[in-house]
Amino acid sequence: MLNKPVLVESLIVFVIILFVHAVVWDRYSWCAVALAVQAFYVQFKWDRLLQLGGAVFQFRAAANSGLLPASMVIPLLGIAMKERCKSAGIVYFERFGIVVASTGMLVALFLSVIAVGITKPVPTNTCILTGVAGSIIIYTMKHSLTVSEVIEVLEVLLIFVYLSMILLYLLPRCFTPGEALLVLGGISFVLNQLIKRSLNVIEGRGDPIDFFLLVAVVGVVLLGLFFTVLFIFMDSGTWISSLFFHMMTAVLGLGVIMPWLYRLIQRNPLFWLLQFLFQTQTRVYLLVYWTFLAASACGVVFYQNAKRSSESKKHQASTITRKYFHFIVVATYVPGLIYDRQLLYVAAVLCLAVFIFLEYIRYFRIKPFGQTLRHLLSLFLDERDSGPLIFTHIYLLLGMSLPVWLFPRSCAPKGTLSGAGALVPYAGVLAVGVGDTIASVFGSTMGEIKWPGTKKTVEGTMTAIFAQIIAVALILIFDSSVNLNSSYAWILASVSLVSLLEAYTTQIDNLLLPLYLQIMFM
């Protein structure tokens, strides 16, 4: 029997796809539509496999596969980037957008083929649809990509296959198939870009902050894989193992990651970072302000844990309590977006590396803080943290940061896009910081009318849309670089569609919603 919330979620995704391709219709649009249709059918095969326990790996329970919404994110981002850079006359990044779109389509198609291949009996109609979609995509790639670009797409696919086999085995129940597609597909693309740029270093070419992001992401992933293999043979909870962990982190950081970054930016990474962070007085003020907010977030964690200790019954943080962190993150990102986006870019990368490193310490029970972190963070767990790692706070950071990191700066004259595109860096703030937060708070406290088949309320969604419109008005007042050029109807439609998606999706909304809002704005 078909799941009605999944059907509504799929309908919303199809509407977003049609909205995008109503503005941009070319040969890649046929590929995107074909991919969406086959992903719609295949996701029900994935859902059936998850319910029967027939999937190869253990995926996150209490959620559908999410294949359709996840499959369309990377292709639509690539198509939007291609059009923006084409209108700006930047041929290199126009071609890069085509590579991104082609890679996203091929990786999504691969995941669909896996589902069809392990479904018994073999679904004939779905196989035919997948074959037709694959033929359209491969035919278009054949007539659109150069040989070097085809090789690059296949490299990302190969990395994705091996990375999926390793990480899905090591991290059971941490992802749905759709979330795995987004997260592992993104890591695969970043790793391939880092290898490509490391082999073709040209002095003075490329922005150091882009290299900083690539090296930081790949570095923390490789660090985690190294210690996972190491602690198969050692007990990670002892003082000797903990000391070895800290020593090897220093060795790998100073002996591998720092030289790698030095090769890319052609200067000492530590000196460059210190000079960058304290370059202007505005940056110093922002860093002091962000330090105060970080201390406030820690204060909330300690206060809630003290409250749990003082109560006899098991205390768990409420929805409103968890949304405190959303308010803190909004207060962190908005000044950075207004006054210094480059500093925000680098600070978010540093924060991501710290979050993942602290999660390693918690997971491996590294002394002296591992057990303490386990106790402190257990209070804020929800049903989505069913695997060995806690990703909720990392997804929140990613949702806020991805629109900043993925903003096509080279294709944006004067550092901003025209029309609704000017709001692209604010997509995370609007979708997660404002929309998701307001929907949760008002929906859980005052909501009475529920959307059919979900726990989300109509009042929460309507309030979220209204709050995001107010936030856009405030951005127009305080950020002089934003000029919407009368694109208000498009902004209202974008915000409304993404808010409806939030009501019906069972995927990690902190990750999915900002990306769809960014696609609509671009």
Short mmCIF file of C-alpha atoms in Angstrom, two decimals:
data_model
loop_
_atom_site.label_atom_id
_atom_site.label_comp_id
_atom_site.label_asym_id
_atom_site.label_seq_id
_atom_site.Cartn_x
_atom_site.Cartn_y
_atom_site.Cartn_z
CA MET A 1 0.00 0.00 0.00
CA LEU A 2 1.30 3.45 -0.93
CA ASN A 3 2.34 5.79 1.87
CA LYS A 4 0.36 9.04 1.58
CA PRO A 5 2.98 11.30 3.26
CA VAL A 6 5.61 9.93 0.86
CA LEU A 7 3.29 10.68 -2.08
CA VAL A 8 2.79 14.27 -0.89
CA GLU A 9 6.54 14.67 -0.32
CA SER A 10 7.16 13.38 -3.85
CA LEU A 11 4.54 15.75 -5.27
CA ILE A 12 6.24 18.73 -3.60
CA VAL A 13 9.61 17.67 -5.03
CA PHE A 14 8.08 17.33 -8.51
CA VAL A 15 6.58 20.83 -8.21
CA ILE A 16 10.01 22.23 -7.26
CA ILE A 17 11.58 20.43 -10.25
CA LEU A 18 8.95 21.88 -12.61
CA PHE A 19 9.38 25.36 -11.10
CA VAL A 20 13.14 25.21 -11.72
CA HIS A 21 12.82 23.89 -15.27
CA ALA A 22 10.05 26.35 -16.14
CA VAL A 23 12.82 28.95 -15.85
CA VAL A 24 15.66 26.80 -17.18
CA TRP A 25 14.65 24.27 -19.84
CA ASP A 26 17.38 22.57 -21.85
CA ARG A 27 18.69 19.07 -22.56
CA TYR A 28 19.55 18.55 -18.87
CA SER A 29 15.92 19.18 -17.95
CA TRP A 30 14.89 16.01 -19.76
CA CYS A 31 17.52 14.13 -17.76
CA ALA A 32 16.32 15.61 -14.47
CA VAL A 33 12.67 14.77 -15.16
CA ALA A 34 13.57 11.20 -16.24
CA LEU A 35 15.70 10.77 -13.11
CA ALA A 36 12.88 12.06 -10.90
CA VAL A 37 10.27 9.73 -12.41
CA GLN A 38 12.43 6.62 -12.00
CA ALA A 39 13.52 7.69 -8.48
CA PHE A 40 9.83 8.03 -7.54
CA TYR A 41 9.20 4.40 -8.45
CA VAL A 42 12.47 3.04 -7.09
CA GLN A 43 12.04 4.68 -3.67
CA PHE A 44 9.03 2.43 -3.01
CA LYS A 45 11.28 -0.59 -3.71
CA TRP A 46 13.77 0.82 -1.21
CA ASP A 47 10.98 1.36 1.34
CA ARG A 48 9.85 -2.24 0.92
CA LEU A 49 13.43 -3.49 1.33
CA LEU A 50 13.82 -1.45 4.54
CA GLN A 51 10.55 -2.75 5.98
CA LEU A 52 11.43 -6.39 5.22
CA GLY A 53 15.05 -6.03 6.34
CA GLY A 54 16.28 -6.97 2.87
CA ALA A 55 18.69 -4.04 2.38
CA VAL A 56 22.39 -4.89 2.26
CA PHE A 57 23.25 -2.41 5.06
CA GLN A 58 21.39 -1.27 8.19
CA PHE A 59 19.68 2.06 7.53
CA ARG A 60 17.97 4.47 9.90
CA ALA A 61 14.59 3.22 11.09
CA ALA A 62 11.35 5.25 11.43
CA ALA A 63 11.96 6.99 8.09
CA ASN A 64 11.31 6.23 4.44
CA SER A 65 14.18 5.84 1.98
CA GLY A 66 14.02 9.47 0.83
CA LEU A 67 15.48 8.54 -2.54
CA LEU A 68 13.51 11.03 -4.67
CA PRO A 69 14.21 14.23 -2.69
CA ALA A 70 17.87 13.27 -2.21
CA SER A 71 18.41 12.21 -5.84
CA MET A 72 17.42 15.63 -7.19
CA VAL A 73 19.51 17.88 -4.94
CA ILE A 74 22.94 17.58 -6.57
CA PRO A 75 21.64 17.59 -10.20
CA LEU A 76 19.46 20.66 -9.57
CA LEU A 77 22.33 22.46 -7.81
CA GLY A 78 24.57 21.76 -10.81
CA ILE A 79 21.96 22.97 -13.31
CA ALA A 80 21.30 26.15 -11.29
CA MET A 81 25.06 26.83 -11.02
CA LYS A 82 25.49 26.24 -14.77
CA GLU A 83 22.82 28.80 -15.63
CA ARG A 84 24.09 31.42 -13.17
CA CYS A 85 27.67 31.12 -14.44
CA LYS A 86 26.54 31.03 -18.07
CA SER A 87 24.70 34.34 -17.63
CA ALA A 88 27.84 35.77 -15.96
CA GLY A 89 30.02 34.55 -18.84
CA ILE A 90 32.26 32.37 -16.65
CA VAL A 91 32.84 29.35 -18.92
CA TYR A 92 34.99 27.34 -16.46
CA PHE A 93 32.32 27.29 -13.75
CA GLU A 94 29.56 26.76 -16.32
CA ARG A 95 31.33 23.54 -17.28
CA PHE A 96 31.84 22.76 -13.59
CA GLY A 97 28.07 23.05 -13.06
CA ILE A 98 27.50 20.55 -15.88
CA VAL A 99 29.96 18.13 -14.24
CA VAL A 100 28.20 18.52 -10.87
CA ALA A 101 24.78 17.85 -12.43
CA SER A 102 26.05 14.83 -14.39
CA THR A 103 27.78 13.40 -11.33
CA GLY A 104 24.65 13.78 -9.18
CA MET A 105 22.52 12.05 -11.80
CA LEU A 106 24.91 9.14 -12.23
CA VAL A 107 25.35 8.57 -8.48
CA ALA A 108 21.57 8.69 -7.92
CA LEU A 109 21.04 6.30 -10.82
CA PHE A 110 23.60 3.90 -9.32
CA LEU A 111 21.71 3.83 -6.01
CA SER A 112 18.48 3.11 -7.91
CA VAL A 113 20.10 0.23 -9.80
CA ILE A 114 21.26 -1.27 -6.47
CA ALA A 115 17.70 -1.20 -5.11
CA VAL A 116 16.25 -2.76 -8.25
CA GLY A 117 18.99 -5.40 -8.33
CA ILE A 118 18.39 -6.70 -4.79
CA THR A 119 14.57 -6.61 -4.98
CA LYS A 120 12.99 -10.07 -5.34
CA PRO A 121 11.14 -10.73 -7.58
CA VAL A 122 12.77 -8.35 -10.04
CA PRO A 123 10.35 -5.40 -10.68
CA THR A 124 10.05 -5.42 -14.48
CA ASN A 125 8.34 -2.03 -14.92
CA THR A 126 10.78 -0.27 -12.59
CA CYS A 127 13.71 -1.90 -14.41
CA ILE A 128 12.41 -0.54 -17.71
CA LEU A 129 11.99 2.97 -16.23
CA THR A 130 15.48 2.89 -14.74
CA GLY A 131 16.89 1.71 -18.08
CA VAL A 132 15.13 4.49 -20.00
CA ALA A 133 16.27 7.15 -17.51
CA GLY A 134 19.82 5.80 -17.61
CA SER A 135 19.83 5.83 -21.41
CA ILE A 136 18.66 9.46 -21.53
CA ILE A 137 21.29 10.54 -18.97
CA ILE A 138 24.17 8.64 -20.64
CA TYR A 139 23.16 9.88 -24.12
CA THR A 140 23.09 13.49 -22.86
CA MET A 141 26.44 13.09 -21.08
CA LYS A 142 27.97 11.63 -24.27
CA HIS A 143 27.02 14.76 -26.22
CA SER A 144 27.74 17.29 -23.44
CA LEU A 145 30.91 16.25 -21.61
CA THR A 146 34.51 16.18 -22.77
CA VAL A 147 36.60 13.07 -22.21
CA SER A 148 38.29 14.58 -19.14
CA GLU A 149 34.90 15.51 -17.67
CA VAL A 150 33.57 11.99 -18.23
CA ILE A 151 36.62 10.61 -16.42
CA GLU A 152 36.00 13.03 -13.53
CA VAL A 153 32.36 11.90 -13.22
CA LEU A 154 33.40 8.23 -13.22
CA GLU A 155 36.09 8.96 -10.59
CA VAL A 156 33.46 10.42 -8.24
CA LEU A 157 31.20 7.42 -8.85
CA LEU A 158 34.05 5.02 -8.03
CA ILE A 159 34.90 6.91 -4.82
CA PHE A 160 31.21 6.90 -3.87
CA VAL A 161 30.92 3.12 -4.34
CA TYR A 162 33.93 2.32 -2.13
CA LEU A 163 33.12 5.00 0.45
CA SER A 164 29.54 3.71 0.73
CA MET A 165 30.67 0.14 1.32
CA ILE A 166 33.08 1.27 4.06
CA LEU A 167 31.04 3.90 5.91
CA LEU A 168 27.63 2.21 5.70
CA TYR A 169 29.22 -0.91 7.20
CA LEU A 170 30.99 1.06 9.95
CA LEU A 171 28.00 3.34 10.72
CA PRO A 172 24.83 1.20 10.81
CA ARG A 173 21.48 2.99 11.29
CA CYS A 174 23.05 6.44 10.86
CA PHE A 175 21.55 7.21 7.43
CA THR A 176 18.57 6.54 5.24
CA PRO A 177 19.47 5.66 1.61
CA GLY A 178 18.67 9.26 0.62
CA GLU A 179 20.80 10.78 3.39
CA ALA A 180 23.64 8.43 2.47
CA LEU A 181 23.37 9.62 -1.13
CA LEU A 182 23.65 13.26 -0.07
CA VAL A 183 26.37 12.93 2.58
CA LEU A 184 28.57 10.31 0.91
CA GLY A 185 28.01 11.80 -2.54
CA GLY A 186 29.16 15.17 -1.22
CA ILE A 187 32.24 13.69 0.49
CA SER A 188 33.11 11.76 -2.71
CA PHE A 189 32.92 14.92 -4.79
CA VAL A 190 35.04 16.88 -2.29
CA LEU A 191 37.68 14.13 -2.18
CA ASN A 192 37.86 13.99 -5.98
CA GLN A 193 38.19 17.79 -6.20
CA LEU A 194 40.98 17.76 -3.63
CA ILE A 195 42.90 15.05 -5.49
CA LYS A 196 42.41 16.87 -8.80
CA ARG A 197 43.59 20.22 -7.44
CA SER A 198 46.51 18.66 -5.56
CA LEU A 199 47.80 17.14 -8.80
CA ASN A 200 47.38 20.39 -10.74
CA VAL A 201 48.59 23.07 -8.36
CA ILE A 202 49.17 26.42 -10.06
CA GLU A 203 50.62 29.12 -7.83
CA GLY A 204 48.21 31.99 -7.25
CA ARG A 205 45.24 30.08 -8.74
CA GLY A 206 42.28 29.31 -6.50
CA ASP A 207 40.97 30.83 -3.29
CA PRO A 208 42.73 29.59 -0.12
CA ILE A 209 39.43 29.36 1.76
CA ASP A 210 38.12 26.85 -0.82
CA PHE A 211 41.24 24.70 -0.34
CA PHE A 212 40.78 25.02 3.42
CA LEU A 213 37.27 23.54 3.16
CA LEU A 214 38.39 20.63 0.95
CA VAL A 215 41.36 19.69 3.15
CA ALA A 216 39.37 20.02 6.40
CA VAL A 217 36.51 17.77 5.21
CA VAL A 218 38.78 15.09 3.75
CA GLY A 219 41.16 15.32 6.74
CA VAL A 220 38.52 14.65 9.41
CA VAL A 221 36.98 11.79 7.36
CA LEU A 222 40.37 10.11 6.90
CA LEU A 223 41.14 10.66 10.59
CA GLY A 224 37.93 8.86 11.55
CA LEU A 225 38.62 5.94 9.20
CA PHE A 226 42.16 5.59 10.56
CA PHE A 227 41.06 5.44 14.21
CA THR A 228 38.14 3.13 13.42
CA VAL A 229 40.54 0.57 11.94
CA LEU A 230 43.06 1.13 14.75
CA PHE A 231 40.57 0.61 17.58
CA ILE A 232 39.46 -2.71 16.14
CA PHE A 233 42.70 -4.02 17.62
CA MET A 234 42.82 -1.82 20.76
CA ASP A 235 40.46 -0.90 23.58
CA SER A 236 39.78 2.78 22.92
CA GLY A 237 38.66 3.50 26.49
CA THR A 238 42.04 3.10 28.20
CA TRP A 239 44.47 5.90 29.06
CA ILE A 240 47.16 4.40 26.80
CA SER A 241 44.78 4.30 23.83
CA SER A 242 43.62 7.84 24.58
CA LEU A 243 47.19 9.10 24.72
CA PHE A 244 47.91 7.33 21.45
CA PHE A 245 44.78 8.94 19.93
CA HIS A 246 45.95 12.46 20.82
CA MET A 247 49.51 11.79 19.66
CA MET A 248 48.41 10.34 16.31
CA THR A 249 45.95 13.22 15.80
CA ALA A 250 48.87 15.66 16.20
CA VAL A 251 51.10 13.58 13.91
CA LEU A 252 48.47 13.28 11.17
CA GLY A 253 47.45 16.92 11.52
CA LEU A 254 50.96 18.38 11.45
CA GLY A 255 52.53 15.71 9.25
CA VAL A 256 49.84 15.14 6.60
CA ILE A 257 47.03 17.69 6.66
CA MET A 258 49.18 20.81 7.18
CA PRO A 259 51.70 19.95 4.42
CA TRP A 260 48.81 19.09 2.10
CA LEU A 261 47.24 22.48 2.73
CA TYR A 262 50.64 24.17 2.38
CA ARG A 263 51.04 22.63 -1.08
CA LEU A 264 47.69 24.03 -2.16
CA ILE A 265 47.87 27.58 -0.77
CA GLN A 266 51.67 27.96 -1.08
CA ARG A 267 52.10 29.44 2.42
CA ASN A 268 52.18 28.32 6.05
CA PRO A 269 48.56 27.32 6.88
CA LEU A 270 48.74 28.34 10.55
CA PHE A 271 50.20 31.78 9.79
CA TRP A 272 47.69 32.27 6.98
CA LEU A 273 44.79 31.31 9.27
CA LEU A 274 45.88 33.63 12.10
CA GLN A 275 46.43 36.50 9.67
CA PHE A 276 43.04 35.85 8.08
CA LEU A 277 41.12 35.67 11.36
CA PHE A 278 42.55 38.89 12.82
CA GLN A 279 42.91 40.87 9.59
CA THR A 280 40.39 43.60 10.46
CA GLN A 281 38.82 45.03 13.58
CA THR A 282 35.38 43.84 12.41
CA ARG A 283 36.66 40.26 12.40
CA VAL A 284 37.97 40.60 15.95
CA TYR A 285 34.57 41.89 17.12
CA LEU A 286 32.78 39.02 15.35
CA LEU A 287 35.12 36.43 16.88
CA VAL A 288 34.55 37.83 20.38
CA TYR A 289 30.79 37.84 19.80
CA TRP A 290 30.82 34.26 18.48
CA THR A 291 32.89 33.14 21.47
CA PHE A 292 30.22 34.57 23.77
CA LEU A 293 27.48 32.69 21.84
CA ALA A 294 29.48 29.43 22.00
CA ALA A 295 29.79 29.87 25.76
CA SER A 296 26.02 30.46 25.95
CA ALA A 297 25.36 27.22 24.04
CA CYS A 298 27.62 25.33 26.45
CA GLY A 299 25.75 26.96 29.32
CA VAL A 300 22.44 25.61 27.98
CA VAL A 301 23.93 22.10 27.79
CA PHE A 302 25.27 22.21 31.36
CA TYR A 303 22.06 23.74 32.74
CA GLN A 304 19.84 21.09 31.12
CA ASN A 305 22.09 18.32 32.43
CA ALA A 306 22.02 19.80 35.94
CA LYS A 307 18.24 19.90 35.65
CA ARG A 308 18.23 16.21 34.67
CA SER A 309 20.42 15.33 37.67
CA SER A 310 18.09 17.08 40.10
CA GLU A 311 15.00 15.17 38.90
CA SER A 312 14.23 11.64 39.97
CA LYS A 313 12.58 10.64 36.68
CA LYS A 314 14.42 10.44 33.38
CA HIS A 315 14.64 13.92 31.92
CA GLN A 316 14.89 14.49 28.17
CA ALA A 317 15.30 17.86 26.47
CA SER A 318 12.05 19.16 24.96
CA THR A 319 11.60 20.33 21.38
CA ILE A 320 11.65 23.97 22.51
CA THR A 321 14.87 23.41 24.46
CA ARG A 322 16.58 21.90 21.40
CA LYS A 323 15.45 24.89 19.34
CA TYR A 324 17.48 27.19 21.63
CA PHE A 325 20.48 26.07 19.62
CA HIS A 326 18.72 27.10 16.40
CA PHE A 327 18.25 30.61 17.80
CA ILE A 328 21.91 30.73 18.83
CA VAL A 329 23.00 29.60 15.36
CA VAL A 330 20.83 32.29 13.70
CA ALA A 331 22.40 34.89 16.00
CA THR A 332 25.80 33.54 14.91
CA TYR A 333 25.28 33.46 11.15
CA VAL A 334 23.31 36.65 10.44
CA PRO A 335 26.05 39.11 11.55
CA GLY A 336 28.62 37.06 9.65
CA LEU A 337 26.51 37.15 6.47
CA ILE A 338 26.03 40.89 6.75
CA TYR A 339 29.54 42.01 7.76
CA ASP A 340 32.07 39.36 6.65
CA ARG A 341 31.03 36.28 4.67
CA GLN A 342 34.59 35.07 4.11
CA LEU A 343 35.22 34.98 7.86
CA LEU A 344 31.93 33.11 8.35
CA TYR A 345 32.99 30.63 5.64
CA VAL A 346 36.28 29.83 7.39
CA ALA A 347 34.79 29.85 10.91
CA ALA A 348 32.11 27.36 9.81
CA VAL A 349 34.79 25.04 8.40
CA LEU A 350 36.73 25.21 11.68
CA CYS A 351 33.55 24.57 13.66
CA LEU A 352 32.69 21.54 11.50
CA ALA A 353 36.15 20.06 12.06
CA VAL A 354 35.85 20.63 15.83
CA PHE A 355 32.35 19.10 15.97
CA ILE A 356 33.44 15.96 14.14
CA PHE A 357 36.61 15.65 16.21
CA LEU A 358 34.60 15.94 19.46
CA GLU A 359 32.22 13.28 18.11
CA TYR A 360 35.20 10.97 17.60
CA ILE A 361 36.23 11.59 21.22
CA ARG A 362 32.69 10.79 22.41
CA TYR A 363 32.26 7.72 20.21
CA PHE A 364 35.66 6.16 21.02
CA ARG A 365 35.37 7.18 24.73
CA ILE A 366 38.71 8.98 24.57
CA LYS A 367 39.88 10.12 27.99
CA PRO A 368 39.51 12.51 29.71
CA PHE A 369 36.39 13.92 27.98
CA GLY A 370 34.84 10.99 26.11
CA GLN A 371 32.54 9.68 28.83
CA THR A 372 31.57 13.23 29.88
CA LEU A 373 30.52 14.08 26.32
CA ARG A 374 28.47 10.88 26.14
CA HIS A 375 26.61 11.88 29.30
CA LEU A 376 26.08 15.52 28.28
CA LEU A 377 24.86 14.87 24.73
CA SER A 378 22.60 11.91 25.58
CA LEU A 379 20.07 14.43 26.90
CA PHE A 380 19.54 15.90 23.42
CA LEU A 381 19.14 12.66 21.46
CA ASP A 382 16.00 12.09 19.39
CA GLU A 383 14.71 9.26 17.20
CA ARG A 384 17.02 10.31 14.33
CA ASP A 385 20.13 9.54 16.41
CA SER A 386 19.67 5.77 16.25
CA GLY A 387 23.19 4.90 15.08
CA PRO A 388 26.53 4.88 16.90
CA LEU A 389 27.32 8.49 15.93
CA ILE A 390 25.30 11.61 16.85
CA PHE A 391 24.83 13.71 13.71
CA THR A 392 22.04 16.10 14.72
CA HIS A 393 24.28 19.03 15.70
CA ILE A 394 26.58 18.40 12.71
CA TYR A 395 23.58 18.45 10.34
CA LEU A 396 22.45 21.74 11.88
CA LEU A 397 25.87 23.26 11.21
CA LEU A 398 25.92 21.83 7.66
CA GLY A 399 22.42 23.13 6.92
CA MET A 400 23.43 26.65 7.90
CA SER A 401 26.84 26.49 6.21
CA LEU A 402 26.21 24.74 2.88
CA PRO A 403 24.50 27.76 1.26
CA VAL A 404 27.54 29.86 2.27
CA TRP A 405 30.06 27.28 1.02
CA LEU A 406 28.17 26.52 -2.22
CA PHE A 407 27.48 30.15 -3.12
CA PRO A 408 28.98 30.67 -6.63
CA ARG A 409 31.21 33.63 -5.74
CA SER A 410 33.10 33.56 -9.05
CA CYS A 411 29.83 33.90 -10.97
CA ALA A 412 28.45 36.68 -8.78
CA PRO A 413 29.41 40.23 -9.82
CA LYS A 414 30.18 42.40 -6.79
CA GLY A 415 29.84 39.33 -4.55
CA THR A 416 26.05 38.96 -4.83
CA LEU A 417 23.50 37.57 -7.27
CA SER A 418 20.53 39.49 -8.61
CA GLY A 419 16.91 38.94 -7.66
CA ALA A 420 16.09 36.05 -5.34
CA GLY A 421 19.67 34.81 -5.87
CA ALA A 422 20.82 37.51 -3.45
CA LEU A 423 19.22 35.43 -0.66
CA VAL A 424 21.19 32.25 -1.49
CA PRO A 425 23.66 32.62 1.44
CA TYR A 426 20.66 33.15 3.75
CA ALA A 427 18.95 29.90 2.66
CA GLY A 428 20.14 28.03 5.77
CA VAL A 429 19.11 30.84 8.11
CA LEU A 430 15.64 31.05 6.54
CA ALA A 431 14.89 27.32 6.12
CA VAL A 432 16.44 25.93 9.33
CA GLY A 433 17.11 28.85 11.65
CA VAL A 434 13.76 30.57 11.16
CA GLY A 435 11.32 28.26 9.34
CA ASP A 436 12.04 24.91 11.00
CA THR A 437 12.45 26.50 14.43
CA ILE A 438 9.21 28.50 14.33
CA ALA A 439 7.29 25.54 12.87
CA SER A 440 8.47 23.27 15.70
CA VAL A 441 7.88 25.76 18.51
CA PHE A 442 4.44 26.98 17.41
CA GLY A 443 3.36 23.58 16.11
CA SER A 444 4.20 21.79 19.37
CA THR A 445 2.67 24.46 21.63
CA MET A 446 -0.35 25.80 19.72
CA GLY A 447 -0.89 23.50 16.75
CA GLU A 448 -4.16 21.55 16.60
CA ILE A 449 -4.79 20.73 12.91
CA LYS A 450 -2.34 18.09 11.72
CA TRP A 451 -1.28 17.55 8.14
CA PRO A 452 -2.75 14.18 7.00
CA GLY A 453 -0.45 11.27 7.84
CA THR A 454 2.10 13.35 9.81
CA LYS A 455 2.72 14.76 13.29
CA LYS A 456 3.33 18.25 11.85
CA THR A 457 0.60 20.89 12.16
CA VAL A 458 -0.90 23.33 9.67
CA GLU A 459 -0.46 26.16 12.18
CA GLY A 460 3.26 25.42 12.50
CA THR A 461 3.77 25.46 8.71
CA MET A 462 1.77 28.68 8.17
CA THR A 463 3.63 30.41 11.01
CA ALA A 464 6.96 29.26 9.54
CA ILE A 465 6.11 30.76 6.14
CA PHE A 466 5.03 34.04 7.73
CA ALA A 467 8.19 34.17 9.90
CA GLN A 468 10.45 33.61 6.88
CA ILE A 469 8.77 36.43 4.96
CA ILE A 470 9.36 38.74 7.93
CA ALA A 471 12.99 37.55 8.04
CA VAL A 472 13.41 38.41 4.33
CA ALA A 473 12.06 41.90 5.03
CA LEU A 474 14.57 42.33 7.88
CA ILE A 475 17.41 41.12 5.63
CA LEU A 476 16.43 43.78 3.07
CA ILE A 477 16.60 46.43 5.79
CA PHE A 478 19.93 45.44 7.35
CA ASP A 479 21.89 44.00 4.39
CA SER A 480 22.38 46.68 1.73
CA SER A 481 23.92 44.17 -0.73
CA VAL A 482 20.56 42.36 -1.14
CA ASN A 483 18.45 43.62 -4.06
CA LEU A 484 15.49 41.40 -4.86
CA ASN A 485 14.41 43.21 -8.07
CA SER A 486 10.69 42.59 -7.50
CA SER A 487 11.10 38.79 -7.31
CA TYR A 488 8.77 38.63 -4.30
CA ALA A 489 6.30 36.12 -5.79
CA TRP A 490 9.13 33.66 -6.51
CA ILE A 491 10.47 34.06 -2.96
CA LEU A 492 7.01 33.44 -1.47
CA ALA A 493 6.55 30.33 -3.64
CA SER A 494 10.03 29.04 -2.72
CA VAL A 495 9.52 29.52 1.01
CA SER A 496 6.03 27.96 0.88
CA LEU A 497 7.16 24.85 -1.03
CA VAL A 498 10.14 24.23 1.26
CA SER A 499 7.96 24.73 4.36
CA LEU A 500 5.49 22.14 3.01
CA LEU A 501 8.43 19.80 2.35
CA GLU A 502 9.45 20.24 6.00
CA ALA A 503 5.98 19.14 7.08
CA TYR A 504 6.05 15.90 5.08
CA THR A 505 9.65 14.73 4.86
CA THR A 506 11.07 12.14 7.26
CA GLN A 507 14.62 12.89 6.16
CA ILE A 508 17.01 15.12 8.11
CA ASP A 509 15.33 18.47 7.48
CA ASN A 510 18.37 20.44 8.68
CA LEU A 511 20.26 19.05 5.67
CA LEU A 512 17.56 18.83 2.99
CA LEU A 513 15.56 22.06 3.38
CA PRO A 514 18.39 24.62 2.98
CA LEU A 515 19.60 22.90 -0.19
CA TYR A 516 16.16 23.00 -1.81
CA LEU A 517 15.66 26.63 -0.79
CA GLN A 518 19.08 27.47 -2.24
CA ILE A 519 18.15 25.73 -5.51
CA MET A 520 14.92 27.75 -5.74
CA PHE A 521 16.70 31.04 -4.99
CA MET A 522 19.45 30.32 -7.54
#
